[in-house]
Short mmCIF file of C-alpha atoms in Angstrom, two decimals:
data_model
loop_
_atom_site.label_atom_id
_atom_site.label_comp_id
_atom_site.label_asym_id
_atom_site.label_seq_id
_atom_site.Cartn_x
_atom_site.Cartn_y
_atom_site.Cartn_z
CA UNK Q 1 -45.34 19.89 7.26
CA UNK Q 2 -44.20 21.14 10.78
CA UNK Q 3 -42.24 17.42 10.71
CA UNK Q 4 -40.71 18.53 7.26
CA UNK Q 5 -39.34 22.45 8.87
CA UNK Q 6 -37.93 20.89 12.00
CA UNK Q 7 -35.96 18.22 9.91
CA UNK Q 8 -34.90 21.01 7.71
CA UNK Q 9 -33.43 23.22 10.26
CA UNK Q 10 -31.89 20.24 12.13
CA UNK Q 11 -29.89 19.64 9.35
CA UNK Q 12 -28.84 23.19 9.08
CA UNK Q 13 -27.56 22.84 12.45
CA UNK Q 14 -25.51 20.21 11.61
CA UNK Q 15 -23.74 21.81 8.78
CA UNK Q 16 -19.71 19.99 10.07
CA UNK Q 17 -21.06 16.41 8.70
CA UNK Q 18 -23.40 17.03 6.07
CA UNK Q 19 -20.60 16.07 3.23
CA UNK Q 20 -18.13 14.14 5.48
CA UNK Q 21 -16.49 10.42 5.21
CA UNK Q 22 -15.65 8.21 7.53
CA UNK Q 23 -11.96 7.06 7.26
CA UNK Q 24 -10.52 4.38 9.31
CA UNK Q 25 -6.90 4.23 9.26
CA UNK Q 26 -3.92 3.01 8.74
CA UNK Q 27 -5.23 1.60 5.89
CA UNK Q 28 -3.53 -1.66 5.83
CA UNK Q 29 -4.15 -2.31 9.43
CA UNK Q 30 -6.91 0.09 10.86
CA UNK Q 31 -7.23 1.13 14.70
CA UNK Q 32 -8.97 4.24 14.66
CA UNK Q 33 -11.82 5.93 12.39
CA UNK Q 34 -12.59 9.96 12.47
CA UNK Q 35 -15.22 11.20 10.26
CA UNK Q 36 -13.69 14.39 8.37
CA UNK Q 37 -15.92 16.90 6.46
CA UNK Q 38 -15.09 16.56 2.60
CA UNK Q 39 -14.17 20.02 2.32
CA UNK Q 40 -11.12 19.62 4.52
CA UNK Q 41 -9.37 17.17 2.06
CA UNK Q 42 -8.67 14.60 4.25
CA UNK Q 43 -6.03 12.38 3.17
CA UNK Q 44 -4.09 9.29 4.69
CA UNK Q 45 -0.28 9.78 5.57
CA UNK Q 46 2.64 7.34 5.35
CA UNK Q 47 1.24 7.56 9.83
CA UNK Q 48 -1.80 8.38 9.92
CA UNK Q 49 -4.32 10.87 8.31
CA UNK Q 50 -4.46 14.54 8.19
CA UNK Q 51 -7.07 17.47 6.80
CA UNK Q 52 -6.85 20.91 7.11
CA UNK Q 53 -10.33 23.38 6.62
CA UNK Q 54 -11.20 24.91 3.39
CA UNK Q 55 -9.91 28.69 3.96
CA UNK Q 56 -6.70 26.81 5.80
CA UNK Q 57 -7.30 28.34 9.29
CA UNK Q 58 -7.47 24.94 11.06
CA UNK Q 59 -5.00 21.96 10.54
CA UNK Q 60 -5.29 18.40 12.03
CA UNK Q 61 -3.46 15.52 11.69
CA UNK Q 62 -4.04 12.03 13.66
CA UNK Q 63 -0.83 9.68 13.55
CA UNK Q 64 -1.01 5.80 15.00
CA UNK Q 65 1.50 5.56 18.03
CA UNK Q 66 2.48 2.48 20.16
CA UNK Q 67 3.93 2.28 23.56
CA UNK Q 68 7.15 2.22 22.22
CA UNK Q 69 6.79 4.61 19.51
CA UNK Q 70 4.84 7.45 21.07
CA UNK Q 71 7.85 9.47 21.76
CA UNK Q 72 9.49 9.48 18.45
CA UNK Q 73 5.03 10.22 16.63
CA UNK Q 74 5.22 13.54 19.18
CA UNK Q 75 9.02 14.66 17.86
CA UNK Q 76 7.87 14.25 14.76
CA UNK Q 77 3.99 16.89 15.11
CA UNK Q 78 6.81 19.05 16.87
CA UNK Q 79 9.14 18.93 14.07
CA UNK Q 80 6.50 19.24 11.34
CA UNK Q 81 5.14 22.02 12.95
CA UNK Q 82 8.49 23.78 13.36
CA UNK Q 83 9.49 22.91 9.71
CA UNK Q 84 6.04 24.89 9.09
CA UNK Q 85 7.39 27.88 11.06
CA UNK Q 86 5.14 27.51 14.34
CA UNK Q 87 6.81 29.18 16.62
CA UNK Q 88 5.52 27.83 20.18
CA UNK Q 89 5.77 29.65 23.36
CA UNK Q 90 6.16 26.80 26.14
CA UNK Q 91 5.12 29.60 28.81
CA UNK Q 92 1.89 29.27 27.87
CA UNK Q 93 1.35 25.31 28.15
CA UNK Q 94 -1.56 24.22 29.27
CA UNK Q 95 -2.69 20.34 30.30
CA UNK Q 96 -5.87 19.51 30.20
CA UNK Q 97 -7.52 16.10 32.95
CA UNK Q 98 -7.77 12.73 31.54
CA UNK Q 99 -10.94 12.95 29.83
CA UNK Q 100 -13.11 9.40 28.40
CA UNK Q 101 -14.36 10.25 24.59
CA UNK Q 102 -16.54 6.87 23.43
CA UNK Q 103 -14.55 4.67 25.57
CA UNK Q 104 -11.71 5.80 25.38
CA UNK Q 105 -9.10 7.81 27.35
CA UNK Q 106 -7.93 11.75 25.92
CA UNK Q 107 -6.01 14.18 27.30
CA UNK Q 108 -4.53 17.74 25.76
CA UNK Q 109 -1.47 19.89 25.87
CA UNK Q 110 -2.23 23.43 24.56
CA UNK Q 111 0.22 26.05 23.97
CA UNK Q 112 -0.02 29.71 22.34
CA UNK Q 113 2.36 30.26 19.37
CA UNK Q 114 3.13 32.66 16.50
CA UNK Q 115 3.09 31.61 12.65
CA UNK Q 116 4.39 33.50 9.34
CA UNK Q 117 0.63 35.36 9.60
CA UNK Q 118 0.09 35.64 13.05
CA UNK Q 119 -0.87 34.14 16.67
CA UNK Q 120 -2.14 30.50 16.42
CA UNK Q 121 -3.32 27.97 18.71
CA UNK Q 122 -1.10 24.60 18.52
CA UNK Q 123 -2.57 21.12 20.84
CA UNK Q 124 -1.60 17.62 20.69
CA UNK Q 125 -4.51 15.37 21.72
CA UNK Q 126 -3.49 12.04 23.03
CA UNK Q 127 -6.25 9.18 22.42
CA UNK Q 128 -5.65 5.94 24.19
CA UNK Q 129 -7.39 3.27 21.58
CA UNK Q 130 -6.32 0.43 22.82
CA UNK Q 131 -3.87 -0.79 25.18
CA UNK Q 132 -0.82 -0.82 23.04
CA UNK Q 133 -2.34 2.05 20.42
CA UNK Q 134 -2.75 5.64 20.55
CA UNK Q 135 -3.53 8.87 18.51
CA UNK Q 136 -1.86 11.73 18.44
CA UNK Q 137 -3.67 14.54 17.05
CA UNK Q 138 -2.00 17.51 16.01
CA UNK Q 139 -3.77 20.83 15.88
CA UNK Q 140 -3.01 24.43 14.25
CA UNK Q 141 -5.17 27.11 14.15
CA UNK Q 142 -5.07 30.44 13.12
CA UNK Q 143 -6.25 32.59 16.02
CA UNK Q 144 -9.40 34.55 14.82
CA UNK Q 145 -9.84 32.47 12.00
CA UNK Q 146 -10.23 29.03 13.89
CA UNK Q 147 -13.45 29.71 16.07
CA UNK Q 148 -15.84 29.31 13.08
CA UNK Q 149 -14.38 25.74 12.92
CA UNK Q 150 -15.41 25.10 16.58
CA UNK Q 151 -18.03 23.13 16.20
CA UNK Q 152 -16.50 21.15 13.25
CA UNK Q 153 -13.30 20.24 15.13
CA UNK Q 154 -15.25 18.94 18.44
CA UNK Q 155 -17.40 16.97 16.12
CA UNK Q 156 -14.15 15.76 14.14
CA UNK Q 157 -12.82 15.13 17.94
CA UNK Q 158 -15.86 13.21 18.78
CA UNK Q 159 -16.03 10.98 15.97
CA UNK Q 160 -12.97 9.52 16.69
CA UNK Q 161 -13.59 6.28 17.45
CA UNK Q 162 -11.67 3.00 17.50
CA UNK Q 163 -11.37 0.20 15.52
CA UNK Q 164 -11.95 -3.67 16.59
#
């Protein structure tokens, strides 16, 4: 019985995963797998794969980048975001240390920003799968709204994982 409880409320803690896939993309060539909770809609791009949370506080997007393209995947979160009307301020930039997430290598850039309903958080996380491949994960969150997603967006973060 007391086995029973404590199974019950660890799965109560765990709420992020409890209806989530595991998606390895591209499709047609996979590097990298993230498991997304089902109610974000996750859904592969023409570049990658992106979700964003049921009340649309949080977005995320992961797009496949090589050494020679990773410039051009980075214009392109910038632009989308822009296009989106994310405004960001560059005075508030912040980099975060070199960081290793299941083997591999992750770093941020943060900024502070301003959207048609308010302040937001924007990051690009850079995830070094291999040694021609990276991620680039694109976030947007709506400040206020995006802390009860915490603990689903380090979870998303952490599943990350890459693909051999």
């Amino acid at each position: 019985m007391n086995r029973t409880i404590a199974l019950a409320l660890l799965a109560f803690t765990i709420p992020a995963f409890a209806h989530a896939a595991t998606l390895k993309f591209p499709s047609d060539a996979p590097i990298a797998s993230i498991t997304i909770p089902d109610s974000w809609g996750p859904s592969e791009t023409e570049s990658g794969i992106e979700a964003t949370s049921a009340d649309s506080a949080v977005y995320l997007s992961a797009d496949v980048a090589d050494n020679g393209s990773i410039e051009k995947v980075v214009s392109d979160a910038v632009d989308f975001l822009t296009k989106n009307g994310v405004n960001i301020d560059p005075s508030t930039q912040k980099d975060t240390p070199v960081t290793e997430v299941n083997g591999m290598n992750m770093t941020t850039i943060e900024w502070d920003g301003k959207d048609e309903d308010g302040p937001v958080s924007v990051g690009l996380l850079f995830v070094q799968t291999s040694q021609n491949k990276a991620l680039v994960v694109t976030y947007w969150g709506n400040k206020g709204e995006e802390d009860k997603h915490d603990a689903e967006v380090k979870a998303i973060v952490a599943s990350i994982k890459p693909v051999n």
